[in-house]
GROMACS .gro file of C-alpha atoms in nm:
model
   70
    1MET     CA    1  26.717  12.838  15.150
    2VAL     CA    2  26.828  12.567  15.393
    3GLU     CA    3  26.507  12.378  15.318
    4ASN     CA    4  26.592  12.374  14.948
    5ILE     CA    5  26.942  12.243  15.020
    6TYR     CA    6  26.802  11.972  15.248
    7LEU     CA    7  26.533  11.873  15.000
    8SER     CA    8  26.783  11.853  14.716
    9GLY     CA    9  26.982  11.596  14.913
   10TYR     CA   10  27.311  11.782  14.948
   11LEU     CA   11  27.298  11.777  15.329
   12ASP     CA   12  27.182  11.503  15.557
   13ARG     CA   13  26.985  11.583  15.870
   14ASN     CA   14  27.275  11.525  16.113
   15GLN     CA   15  27.507  11.753  15.919
   16MET     CA   16  27.238  12.022  15.910
   17TYR     CA   17  27.186  11.998  16.288
   18LYS     CA   18  27.561  12.015  16.346
   19MET     CA   19  27.593  12.324  16.127
   20SER     CA   20  27.299  12.492  16.302
   21PHE     CA   21  27.448  12.417  16.645
   22ILE     CA   22  27.789  12.554  16.549
   23LYS     CA   23  27.626  12.865  16.400
   24GLY     CA   24  27.433  12.920  16.725
   25VAL     CA   25  27.745  12.879  16.940
   26ILE     CA   26  27.942  13.124  16.725
   27THR     CA   27  27.655  13.375  16.731
   28GLY     CA   28  27.631  13.353  17.110
   29LEU     CA   29  28.006  13.388  17.152
   30GLY     CA   30  28.009  13.692  16.926
   31GLY     CA   31  27.731  13.850  17.130
   32VAL     CA   32  27.920  13.796  17.455
   33ILE     CA   33  28.244  13.935  17.315
   34GLY     CA   34  28.063  14.234  17.163
   35ALA     CA   35  27.880  14.313  17.488
   36THR     CA   36  28.205  14.289  17.683
   37ILE     CA   37  28.373  14.536  17.449
   38VAL     CA   38  28.078  14.779  17.466
   39VAL     CA   39  28.062  14.768  17.847
   40GLY     CA   40  28.439  14.812  17.871
   41LEU     CA   41  28.433  15.113  17.640
   42LEU     CA   42  28.140  15.261  17.830
   43LEU     CA   43  28.321  15.227  18.161
   44TRP     CA   44  28.637  15.376  18.012
   45ILE     CA   45  28.445  15.674  17.872
   46LEU     CA   46  28.270  15.725  18.206
   47SER     CA   47  28.606  15.719  18.385
   48LEU     CA   48  28.717  16.019  18.177
   49PHE     CA   49  28.443  16.235  18.330
   50ASP     CA   50  28.521  16.315  18.692
   51THR     CA   51  28.271  16.588  18.771
   52LEU     CA   52  27.948  16.556  18.578
   53PRO     CA   53  27.661  16.652  18.810
   54LEU     CA   54  27.425  16.363  18.737
   55ILE     CA   55  27.679  16.098  18.649
   56ASP     CA   56  27.934  16.180  18.921
   57GLN     CA   57  27.770  15.959  19.184
   58LEU     CA   58  27.738  15.671  18.940
   59THR     CA   59  28.100  15.693  18.828
   60ASP     CA   60  28.221  15.713  19.188
   61LYS     CA   61  28.022  15.400  19.273
   62LEU     CA   62  28.153  15.216  18.966
   63GLU     CA   63  28.509  15.324  19.045
   64ARG     CA   64  28.481  15.197  19.403
   65THR     CA   65  28.339  14.868  19.279
   66VAL     CA   66  28.622  14.820  19.030
   67GLN     CA   67  28.885  14.915  19.288
   68SER     CA   68  28.742  14.673  19.544
   69GLN     CA   69  28.761  14.389  19.289
   70LYS     CA   70  29.135  14.438  19.231
   0.00000   0.00000   0.00000
């Protein structure tokens, strides 16, 4: 589709590169924001469980790490 637009002459090469760069930056930023939200929600959900046998050690370690960073 972009090839057809370029070949038809509606966009010059510099404008196409600029649009591709901006699209890449926005995509990367969205990925970082999305991953931050997912990790935050995961940590919040894990903090709700205090005594799960297999996850208890992991949540204690994560809680100590978060508390030491404050």
